[in-house]
Protein backbone atom coordinates (compact mmCIF):
# COMPACT_ATOMS: atom_id res chain seq x y z
CA UNK A 1 0.00 0.00 0.00
CA UNK A 2 1.34 3.45 -0.74
CA UNK A 3 1.17 6.29 1.76
CA UNK A 4 -1.84 7.29 -0.29
CA UNK A 5 -2.08 9.27 -3.43
CA UNK A 6 1.45 10.59 -3.76
CA UNK A 7 1.66 14.34 -4.03
CA UNK A 8 3.76 15.85 -6.80
CA UNK A 9 6.87 15.46 -4.65
CA UNK A 10 9.76 17.83 -4.25
CA UNK A 11 12.90 17.29 -6.28
CA UNK A 12 16.24 17.53 -4.45
CA UNK A 13 17.07 21.18 -3.84
CA UNK A 14 13.74 22.34 -5.24
CA UNK A 15 12.19 22.59 -1.79
CA UNK A 16 14.31 25.64 -0.95
CA UNK A 17 12.87 27.59 -3.87
CA UNK A 18 9.24 26.81 -3.14
CA UNK A 19 7.17 29.08 -0.97
CA UNK A 20 5.52 27.84 2.20
CA UNK A 21 2.10 28.05 0.53
CA UNK A 22 3.18 25.97 -2.45
CA UNK A 23 4.67 23.31 -0.16
CA UNK A 24 1.45 23.25 1.86
CA UNK A 25 -0.63 22.93 -1.29
CA UNK A 26 1.53 20.02 -2.50
CA UNK A 27 1.32 18.30 0.86
CA UNK A 28 -2.45 18.70 0.85
CA UNK A 29 -2.68 17.03 -2.57
CA UNK A 30 -1.50 13.70 -1.08
CA UNK A 31 -2.53 11.57 1.88
CA UNK A 32 -2.03 13.10 5.29
CA UNK A 33 -0.69 11.01 8.18
CA UNK A 34 -3.21 10.76 11.00
CA UNK A 35 -0.57 10.54 13.73
CA UNK A 36 2.85 12.19 13.50
CA UNK A 37 5.59 11.75 16.10
CA UNK A 38 8.41 14.26 16.36
CA UNK A 39 11.79 13.70 18.01
CA UNK A 40 12.77 17.31 18.55
CA UNK A 41 16.54 16.99 18.55
CA UNK A 42 19.44 19.42 18.18
CA UNK A 43 18.56 22.19 20.63
CA UNK A 44 21.95 21.99 22.33
CA UNK A 45 23.94 22.03 19.08
CA UNK A 46 21.84 24.90 17.75
CA UNK A 47 22.69 26.98 20.83
CA UNK A 48 26.38 26.09 21.02
CA UNK A 49 26.89 26.85 17.32
CA UNK A 50 25.65 30.36 18.08
CA UNK A 51 27.84 30.84 21.12
CA UNK A 52 24.77 30.50 23.36
CA UNK A 53 24.08 28.27 26.33
CA UNK A 54 22.29 24.95 25.77
CA UNK A 55 19.21 26.13 27.64
CA UNK A 56 18.71 28.91 25.10
CA UNK A 57 18.37 26.16 22.52
CA UNK A 58 15.59 24.58 24.54
CA UNK A 59 13.82 27.91 24.78
CA UNK A 60 14.10 28.38 21.01
CA UNK A 61 12.81 24.81 20.62
CA UNK A 62 9.53 25.78 22.29
CA UNK A 63 9.06 28.45 19.60
CA UNK A 64 9.41 25.73 16.96
CA UNK A 65 6.59 23.76 18.56
CA UNK A 66 4.44 26.90 18.49
CA UNK A 67 5.24 27.45 14.79
CA UNK A 68 4.34 23.87 13.93
CA UNK A 69 0.94 23.71 15.65
CA UNK A 70 -1.01 25.86 13.14
CA UNK A 71 0.77 24.03 10.31
CA UNK A 72 -0.33 20.65 11.69
CA UNK A 73 -3.90 21.93 11.88
CA UNK A 74 -3.74 23.28 8.32
CA UNK A 75 -2.58 19.87 7.13
CA UNK A 76 -5.37 18.11 9.00
CA UNK A 77 -3.05 15.95 11.10
CA UNK A 78 -5.17 14.65 13.97
CA UNK A 79 -2.54 13.52 16.50
CA UNK A 80 0.99 14.76 17.03
CA UNK A 81 3.31 13.41 19.71
CA UNK A 82 6.21 15.67 20.65
CA UNK A 83 9.15 14.04 22.44
CA UNK A 84 9.81 16.54 25.22
CA UNK A 85 11.83 14.63 27.81
CA UNK A 86 12.91 11.00 27.73
CA UNK A 87 13.41 8.62 30.64
CA UNK A 88 17.09 8.68 29.62
CA UNK A 89 17.33 12.48 29.79
CA UNK A 90 17.70 12.23 33.59
CA UNK A 91 21.37 11.52 32.86
CA UNK A 92 21.84 15.19 31.89
CA UNK A 93 23.31 17.75 34.27
CA UNK A 94 20.91 18.58 37.10
CA UNK A 95 20.64 22.21 36.05
CA UNK A 96 19.61 21.33 32.51
CA UNK A 97 16.97 18.90 33.80
CA UNK A 98 15.69 21.58 36.16
CA UNK A 99 15.54 24.09 33.32
CA UNK A 100 13.58 21.69 31.12
CA UNK A 101 11.07 20.98 33.90
CA UNK A 102 10.57 24.71 34.47
CA UNK A 103 10.14 25.20 30.75
CA UNK A 104 7.35 22.60 30.67
CA UNK A 105 5.56 24.41 33.50
CA UNK A 106 6.02 27.80 31.84
CA UNK A 107 4.83 26.54 28.45
CA UNK A 108 1.82 24.74 29.97
CA UNK A 109 0.75 27.91 31.77
CA UNK A 110 1.54 30.56 29.18
CA UNK A 111 0.08 28.76 26.18
CA UNK A 112 -3.03 27.35 27.84
CA UNK A 113 -5.37 29.91 26.30
CA UNK A 114 -3.68 29.57 22.92
CA UNK A 115 -4.25 25.80 22.93
CA UNK A 116 -7.89 26.35 23.81
CA UNK A 117 -8.30 29.02 21.09
CA UNK A 118 -6.78 26.72 18.46
CA UNK A 119 -8.95 23.76 19.49
CA UNK A 120 -5.97 21.69 20.62
CA UNK A 121 -6.40 18.96 23.19
CA UNK A 122 -3.24 18.28 25.17
CA UNK A 123 -2.45 14.91 26.72
CA UNK A 124 0.83 14.12 28.45
CA UNK A 125 2.20 10.61 27.91
CA UNK A 126 4.94 8.93 29.93
CA UNK A 127 5.64 8.65 33.63
CA UNK A 128 4.79 12.31 33.97
CA UNK A 129 2.94 11.84 37.24
CA UNK A 130 6.30 11.01 38.87
CA UNK A 131 7.62 14.50 38.07
CA UNK A 132 7.87 17.37 40.58
CA UNK A 133 4.51 18.54 41.89
CA UNK A 134 4.39 21.84 40.02
CA UNK A 135 4.98 20.06 36.69
CA UNK A 136 2.23 17.52 37.41
CA UNK A 137 -0.18 20.26 38.45
CA UNK A 138 0.52 22.42 35.41
CA UNK A 139 0.01 19.44 33.09
CA UNK A 140 -3.15 18.31 34.87
CA UNK A 141 -4.63 21.78 34.50
CA UNK A 142 -3.70 21.84 30.81
CA UNK A 143 -5.39 18.47 30.29
CA UNK A 144 -8.56 19.61 32.03
CA UNK A 145 -8.75 22.96 30.28
CA UNK A 146 -8.08 21.66 26.76
CA UNK A 147 -10.22 18.51 26.99
CA UNK A 148 -12.76 19.88 24.50
CA UNK A 149 -10.23 20.60 21.76
CA UNK A 150 -11.24 18.77 18.58
CA UNK A 151 -8.94 20.08 15.86
CA UNK A 152 -5.70 18.43 16.92
CA UNK A 153 -4.57 16.18 19.76
CA UNK A 154 -1.12 17.08 21.01
CA UNK A 155 0.57 14.36 23.04
CA UNK A 156 3.47 15.64 25.10
CA UNK A 157 5.90 12.81 25.82
CA UNK A 158 7.32 13.91 29.17
CA UNK A 159 9.43 11.49 31.22
CA UNK A 160 8.55 9.10 28.42
CA UNK A 161 10.23 5.88 27.36
CA UNK A 162 8.85 3.34 24.90
CA UNK A 163 10.12 0.36 26.89
CA UNK A 164 8.77 1.81 30.13
CA UNK A 165 5.40 2.31 28.42
CA UNK A 166 5.29 -1.39 27.58
CA UNK A 167 6.34 -2.39 31.10
CA UNK A 168 3.66 -0.12 32.57
CA UNK A 169 1.08 -1.53 30.15
CA UNK A 170 2.05 -5.11 31.00
CA UNK A 171 1.69 -4.41 34.73
CA UNK A 172 -1.72 -2.80 34.34
CA UNK A 173 -2.87 -5.58 32.04
CA UNK A 174 -1.75 -8.24 34.52
CA UNK A 175 -3.54 -6.40 37.35
CA UNK A 176 -6.76 -6.27 35.35
CA UNK A 177 -6.64 -10.06 34.88
CA UNK A 178 -5.93 -10.67 38.56
CA UNK A 179 -8.86 -12.96 39.26
CA UNK A 180 -9.02 -14.51 35.80
CA UNK A 181 -5.45 -15.55 35.09
CA UNK A 182 -6.58 -18.33 32.75
CA UNK A 183 -7.85 -15.73 30.31
CA UNK A 184 -4.33 -14.30 29.97
CA UNK A 185 -3.71 -16.91 27.29
CA UNK A 186 -6.20 -15.12 25.04
CA UNK A 187 -4.55 -11.69 25.29
CA UNK A 188 -3.84 -10.27 21.85
CA UNK A 189 -2.26 -7.07 20.51
CA UNK A 190 -5.52 -5.15 20.69
CA UNK A 191 -6.01 -6.10 24.37
CA UNK A 192 -2.45 -5.00 25.13
CA UNK A 193 -2.78 -1.75 23.19
CA UNK A 194 -5.62 -0.66 25.45
CA UNK A 195 -3.14 -0.32 28.31
CA UNK A 196 -0.77 2.03 26.52
CA UNK A 197 -0.57 5.60 27.82
CA UNK A 198 -3.03 7.03 25.27
CA UNK A 199 -5.04 4.22 23.70
CA UNK A 200 -7.28 6.67 21.85
CA UNK A 201 -4.31 7.63 19.64
CA UNK A 202 -3.89 5.41 16.58
CA UNK A 203 -0.56 3.94 15.47
CA UNK A 204 2.01 6.49 14.36
CA UNK A 205 2.19 6.92 10.58
CA UNK A 206 5.23 9.17 10.43
CA UNK A 207 8.14 9.83 12.78
CA UNK A 208 10.22 12.92 12.05
CA UNK A 209 13.61 13.34 13.73
CA UNK A 210 15.65 16.50 13.38
CA UNK A 211 19.38 17.20 13.71
CA UNK A 212 20.67 14.38 11.52
CA UNK A 213 20.48 11.65 14.18
CA UNK A 214 18.95 8.46 12.84
CA UNK A 215 17.60 6.57 15.78
CA UNK A 216 14.41 6.28 17.78
CA UNK A 217 15.93 6.82 21.24
CA UNK A 218 13.14 4.86 22.94
CA UNK A 219 10.33 6.84 21.27
CA UNK A 220 6.91 5.22 20.67
CA UNK A 221 8.35 1.73 20.19
CA UNK A 222 4.95 0.06 20.05
CA UNK A 223 3.05 2.79 18.23
CA UNK A 224 5.69 3.38 15.55
CA UNK A 225 6.10 -0.31 14.67
CA UNK A 226 5.11 0.47 11.06
CA UNK A 227 5.77 4.20 10.92
CA UNK A 228 7.64 5.80 8.04
CA UNK A 229 10.78 7.51 9.33
CA UNK A 230 11.87 10.88 7.98
CA UNK A 231 15.19 12.31 9.11
CA UNK A 232 16.32 15.85 8.46
CA UNK A 233 19.57 17.64 9.24
CA UNK A 234 17.65 20.75 10.31
CA UNK A 235 18.16 21.43 14.03
CA UNK A 236 14.90 21.57 15.97
CA UNK A 237 15.03 25.33 16.78
CA UNK A 238 15.31 26.01 13.03
CA UNK A 239 12.42 23.68 12.15
CA UNK A 240 9.24 25.30 10.88
CA UNK A 241 6.15 24.74 8.73
CA UNK A 242 8.20 24.47 5.52
CA UNK A 243 10.23 21.60 6.97
CA UNK A 244 7.08 19.95 8.21
CA UNK A 245 5.43 20.17 4.79
CA UNK A 246 8.57 18.75 3.16
CA UNK A 247 8.56 15.83 5.60
CA UNK A 248 4.92 15.12 4.75
CA UNK A 249 5.72 15.21 1.03
CA UNK A 250 8.61 12.78 1.60
CA UNK A 251 6.22 10.51 3.51
CA UNK A 252 3.77 10.61 0.61
CA UNK A 253 6.46 9.29 -1.69
CA UNK A 254 6.89 6.15 0.40
CA UNK A 255 5.14 2.87 -0.35
CA UNK A 256 3.69 1.46 2.82
CA UNK A 257 3.30 -2.28 2.44
CA UNK A 258 2.79 -3.50 6.00
CA UNK A 259 4.37 -6.80 5.03
CA UNK A 260 2.24 -7.27 1.92
CA UNK A 261 3.58 -7.24 -1.64
CA UNK A 262 3.43 -3.99 -3.56
CA UNK A 263 0.02 -3.57 -5.18
CA UNK A 264 -0.61 -0.81 -7.68
C1 LIG B 1 16.61 17.94 22.21
O1 LIG B 1 17.78 18.65 22.01
C2 LIG B 1 15.90 18.35 23.47
C3 LIG B 1 15.87 17.32 24.52
C4 LIG B 1 16.36 16.13 24.43
C5 LIG B 1 15.20 17.69 25.75
P1 LIG B 1 19.14 18.19 22.67
O2 LIG B 1 19.29 18.86 24.00
O3 LIG B 1 19.24 16.72 22.69
O4 LIG B 1 20.18 18.80 21.66
P2 LIG B 1 21.55 18.15 21.20
O5 LIG B 1 21.25 16.79 20.66
O6 LIG B 1 22.43 18.09 22.42
O7 LIG B 1 22.06 19.08 20.15
C1 LIG C 1 15.73 12.22 22.30
O1 LIG C 1 16.81 13.07 22.11
C2 LIG C 1 14.85 12.72 23.41
C3 LIG C 1 14.11 13.93 23.13
C4 LIG C 1 14.10 14.60 22.01
C5 LIG C 1 13.28 14.42 24.21
P1 LIG C 1 18.21 12.81 22.82
O2 LIG C 1 19.11 13.88 22.35
O3 LIG C 1 18.02 12.67 24.28
O4 LIG C 1 18.62 11.39 22.23
P2 LIG C 1 20.04 10.68 22.10
O5 LIG C 1 20.66 10.69 23.46
O6 LIG C 1 20.84 11.47 21.13
O7 LIG C 1 19.73 9.32 21.59
MG1 LIG D 1 19.98 15.34 21.40
Coordinates of C-alpha atoms and ligand atoms in Angstrom, one line a residue:
X1 CA 0.0 0.0 0.0
X2 CA 1.3 3.4 -0.7
X3 CA 1.2 6.3 1.8
X4 CA -1.8 7.3 -0.3
X5 CA -2.1 9.3 -3.4
X6 CA 1.4 10.6 -3.8
X7 CA 1.7 14.3 -4.0
X8 CA 3.8 15.8 -6.8
X9 CA 6.9 15.5 -4.6
X10 CA 9.8 17.8 -4.2
X11 CA 12.9 17.3 -6.3
X12 CA 16.2 17.5 -4.4
X13 CA 17.1 21.2 -3.8
X14 CA 13.7 22.3 -5.2
X15 CA 12.2 22.6 -1.8
X16 CA 14.3 25.6 -0.9
X17 CA 12.9 27.6 -3.9
X18 CA 9.2 26.8 -3.1
X19 CA 7.2 29.1 -1.0
X20 CA 5.5 27.8 2.2
X21 CA 2.1 28.1 0.5
X22 CA 3.2 26.0 -2.5
X23 CA 4.7 23.3 -0.2
X24 CA 1.5 23.2 1.9
X25 CA -0.6 22.9 -1.3
X26 CA 1.5 20.0 -2.5
X27 CA 1.3 18.3 0.9
X28 CA -2.4 18.7 0.8
X29 CA -2.7 17.0 -2.6
X30 CA -1.5 13.7 -1.1
X31 CA -2.5 11.6 1.9
X32 CA -2.0 13.1 5.3
X33 CA -0.7 11.0 8.2
X34 CA -3.2 10.8 11.0
X35 CA -0.6 10.5 13.7
X36 CA 2.8 12.2 13.5
X37 CA 5.6 11.7 16.1
X38 CA 8.4 14.3 16.4
X39 CA 11.8 13.7 18.0
X40 CA 12.8 17.3 18.6
X41 CA 16.5 17.0 18.6
X42 CA 19.4 19.4 18.2
X43 CA 18.6 22.2 20.6
X44 CA 22.0 22.0 22.3
X45 CA 23.9 22.0 19.1
X46 CA 21.8 24.9 17.8
X47 CA 22.7 27.0 20.8
X48 CA 26.4 26.1 21.0
X49 CA 26.9 26.8 17.3
X50 CA 25.6 30.4 18.1
X51 CA 27.8 30.8 21.1
X52 CA 24.8 30.5 23.4
X53 CA 24.1 28.3 26.3
X54 CA 22.3 24.9 25.8
X55 CA 19.2 26.1 27.6
X56 CA 18.7 28.9 25.1
X57 CA 18.4 26.2 22.5
X58 CA 15.6 24.6 24.5
X59 CA 13.8 27.9 24.8
X60 CA 14.1 28.4 21.0
X61 CA 12.8 24.8 20.6
X62 CA 9.5 25.8 22.3
X63 CA 9.1 28.5 19.6
X64 CA 9.4 25.7 17.0
X65 CA 6.6 23.8 18.6
X66 CA 4.4 26.9 18.5
X67 CA 5.2 27.4 14.8
X68 CA 4.3 23.9 13.9
X69 CA 0.9 23.7 15.6
X70 CA -1.0 25.9 13.1
X71 CA 0.8 24.0 10.3
X72 CA -0.3 20.6 11.7
X73 CA -3.9 21.9 11.9
X74 CA -3.7 23.3 8.3
X75 CA -2.6 19.9 7.1
X76 CA -5.4 18.1 9.0
X77 CA -3.0 15.9 11.1
X78 CA -5.2 14.7 14.0
X79 CA -2.5 13.5 16.5
X80 CA 1.0 14.8 17.0
X81 CA 3.3 13.4 19.7
X82 CA 6.2 15.7 20.6
X83 CA 9.2 14.0 22.4
X84 CA 9.8 16.5 25.2
X85 CA 11.8 14.6 27.8
X86 CA 12.9 11.0 27.7
X87 CA 13.4 8.6 30.6
X88 CA 17.1 8.7 29.6
X89 CA 17.3 12.5 29.8
X90 CA 17.7 12.2 33.6
X91 CA 21.4 11.5 32.9
X92 CA 21.8 15.2 31.9
X93 CA 23.3 17.7 34.3
X94 CA 20.9 18.6 37.1
X95 CA 20.6 22.2 36.0
X96 CA 19.6 21.3 32.5
X97 CA 17.0 18.9 33.8
X98 CA 15.7 21.6 36.2
X99 CA 15.5 24.1 33.3
X100 CA 13.6 21.7 31.1
X101 CA 11.1 21.0 33.9
X102 CA 10.6 24.7 34.5
X103 CA 10.1 25.2 30.8
X104 CA 7.3 22.6 30.7
X105 CA 5.6 24.4 33.5
X106 CA 6.0 27.8 31.8
X107 CA 4.8 26.5 28.5
X108 CA 1.8 24.7 30.0
X109 CA 0.8 27.9 31.8
X110 CA 1.5 30.6 29.2
X111 CA 0.1 28.8 26.2
X112 CA -3.0 27.4 27.8
X113 CA -5.4 29.9 26.3
X114 CA -3.7 29.6 22.9
X115 CA -4.2 25.8 22.9
X116 CA -7.9 26.4 23.8
X117 CA -8.3 29.0 21.1
X118 CA -6.8 26.7 18.5
X119 CA -8.9 23.8 19.5
X120 CA -6.0 21.7 20.6
X121 CA -6.4 19.0 23.2
X122 CA -3.2 18.3 25.2
X123 CA -2.5 14.9 26.7
X124 CA 0.8 14.1 28.4
X125 CA 2.2 10.6 27.9
X126 CA 4.9 8.9 29.9
X127 CA 5.6 8.6 33.6
X128 CA 4.8 12.3 34.0
X129 CA 2.9 11.8 37.2
X130 CA 6.3 11.0 38.9
X131 CA 7.6 14.5 38.1
X132 CA 7.9 17.4 40.6
X133 CA 4.5 18.5 41.9
X134 CA 4.4 21.8 40.0
X135 CA 5.0 20.1 36.7
X136 CA 2.2 17.5 37.4
X137 CA -0.2 20.3 38.5
X138 CA 0.5 22.4 35.4
X139 CA 0.0 19.4 33.1
X140 CA -3.2 18.3 34.9
X141 CA -4.6 21.8 34.5
X142 CA -3.7 21.8 30.8
X143 CA -5.4 18.5 30.3
X144 CA -8.6 19.6 32.0
X145 CA -8.7 23.0 30.3
X146 CA -8.1 21.7 26.8
X147 CA -10.2 18.5 27.0
X148 CA -12.8 19.9 24.5
X149 CA -10.2 20.6 21.8
X150 CA -11.2 18.8 18.6
X151 CA -8.9 20.1 15.9
X152 CA -5.7 18.4 16.9
X153 CA -4.6 16.2 19.8
X154 CA -1.1 17.1 21.0
X155 CA 0.6 14.4 23.0
X156 CA 3.5 15.6 25.1
X157 CA 5.9 12.8 25.8
X158 CA 7.3 13.9 29.2
X159 CA 9.4 11.5 31.2
X160 CA 8.6 9.1 28.4
X161 CA 10.2 5.9 27.4
X162 CA 8.8 3.3 24.9
X163 CA 10.1 0.4 26.9
X164 CA 8.8 1.8 30.1
X165 CA 5.4 2.3 28.4
X166 CA 5.3 -1.4 27.6
X167 CA 6.3 -2.4 31.1
X168 CA 3.7 -0.1 32.6
X169 CA 1.1 -1.5 30.1
X170 CA 2.0 -5.1 31.0
X171 CA 1.7 -4.4 34.7
X172 CA -1.7 -2.8 34.3
X173 CA -2.9 -5.6 32.0
X174 CA -1.8 -8.2 34.5
X175 CA -3.5 -6.4 37.3
X176 CA -6.8 -6.3 35.3
X177 CA -6.6 -10.1 34.9
X178 CA -5.9 -10.7 38.6
X179 CA -8.9 -13.0 39.3
X180 CA -9.0 -14.5 35.8
X181 CA -5.5 -15.5 35.1
X182 CA -6.6 -18.3 32.8
X183 CA -7.8 -15.7 30.3
X184 CA -4.3 -14.3 30.0
X185 CA -3.7 -16.9 27.3
X186 CA -6.2 -15.1 25.0
X187 CA -4.5 -11.7 25.3
X188 CA -3.8 -10.3 21.8
X189 CA -2.3 -7.1 20.5
X190 CA -5.5 -5.1 20.7
X191 CA -6.0 -6.1 24.4
X192 CA -2.5 -5.0 25.1
X193 CA -2.8 -1.8 23.2
X194 CA -5.6 -0.7 25.4
X195 CA -3.1 -0.3 28.3
X196 CA -0.8 2.0 26.5
X197 CA -0.6 5.6 27.8
X198 CA -3.0 7.0 25.3
X199 CA -5.0 4.2 23.7
X200 CA -7.3 6.7 21.8
X201 CA -4.3 7.6 19.6
X202 CA -3.9 5.4 16.6
X203 CA -0.6 3.9 15.5
X204 CA 2.0 6.5 14.4
X205 CA 2.2 6.9 10.6
X206 CA 5.2 9.2 10.4
X207 CA 8.1 9.8 12.8
X208 CA 10.2 12.9 12.1
X209 CA 13.6 13.3 13.7
X210 CA 15.6 16.5 13.4
X211 CA 19.4 17.2 13.7
X212 CA 20.7 14.4 11.5
X213 CA 20.5 11.7 14.2
X214 CA 19.0 8.5 12.8
X215 CA 17.6 6.6 15.8
X216 CA 14.4 6.3 17.8
X217 CA 15.9 6.8 21.2
X218 CA 13.1 4.9 22.9
X219 CA 10.3 6.8 21.3
X220 CA 6.9 5.2 20.7
X221 CA 8.4 1.7 20.2
X222 CA 4.9 0.1 20.1
X223 CA 3.0 2.8 18.2
X224 CA 5.7 3.4 15.6
X225 CA 6.1 -0.3 14.7
X226 CA 5.1 0.5 11.1
X227 CA 5.8 4.2 10.9
X228 CA 7.6 5.8 8.0
X229 CA 10.8 7.5 9.3
X230 CA 11.9 10.9 8.0
X231 CA 15.2 12.3 9.1
X232 CA 16.3 15.9 8.5
X233 CA 19.6 17.6 9.2
X234 CA 17.7 20.8 10.3
X235 CA 18.2 21.4 14.0
X236 CA 14.9 21.6 16.0
X237 CA 15.0 25.3 16.8
X238 CA 15.3 26.0 13.0
X239 CA 12.4 23.7 12.1
X240 CA 9.2 25.3 10.9
X241 CA 6.1 24.7 8.7
X242 CA 8.2 24.5 5.5
X243 CA 10.2 21.6 7.0
X244 CA 7.1 19.9 8.2
X245 CA 5.4 20.2 4.8
X246 CA 8.6 18.8 3.2
X247 CA 8.6 15.8 5.6
X248 CA 4.9 15.1 4.8
X249 CA 5.7 15.2 1.0
X250 CA 8.6 12.8 1.6
X251 CA 6.2 10.5 3.5
X252 CA 3.8 10.6 0.6
X253 CA 6.5 9.3 -1.7
X254 CA 6.9 6.1 0.4
X255 CA 5.1 2.9 -0.4
X256 CA 3.7 1.5 2.8
X257 CA 3.3 -2.3 2.4
X258 CA 2.8 -3.5 6.0
X259 CA 4.4 -6.8 5.0
X260 CA 2.2 -7.3 1.9
X261 CA 3.6 -7.2 -1.6
X262 CA 3.4 -4.0 -3.6
X263 CA 0.0 -3.6 -5.2
X264 CA -0.6 -0.8 -7.7
Ligands
LIG1 C1 16.6 17.9 22.2 O1 17.8 18.7 22.0 C2 15.9 18.4 23.5 C3 15.9 17.3 24.5 C4 16.4 16.1 24.4 C5 15.2 17.7 25.7 P1 19.1 18.2 22.7 O2 19.3 18.9 24.0 O3 19.2 16.7 22.7 O4 20.2 18.8 21.7 P2 21.6 18.2 21.2 O5 21.2 16.8 20.7 O6 22.4 18.1 22.4 O7 22.1 19.1 20.2
LIG2 C1 15.7 12.2 22.3 O1 16.8 13.1 22.1 C2 14.8 12.7 23.4 C3 14.1 13.9 23.1 C4 14.1 14.6 22.0 C5 13.3 14.4 24.2 P1 18.2 12.8 22.8 O2 19.1 13.9 22.3 O3 18.0 12.7 24.3 O4 18.6 11.4 22.2 P2 20.0 10.7 22.1 O5 20.7 10.7 23.5 O6 20.8 11.5 21.1 O7 19.7 9.3 21.6
LIG3 MG1 20.0 15.3 21.4

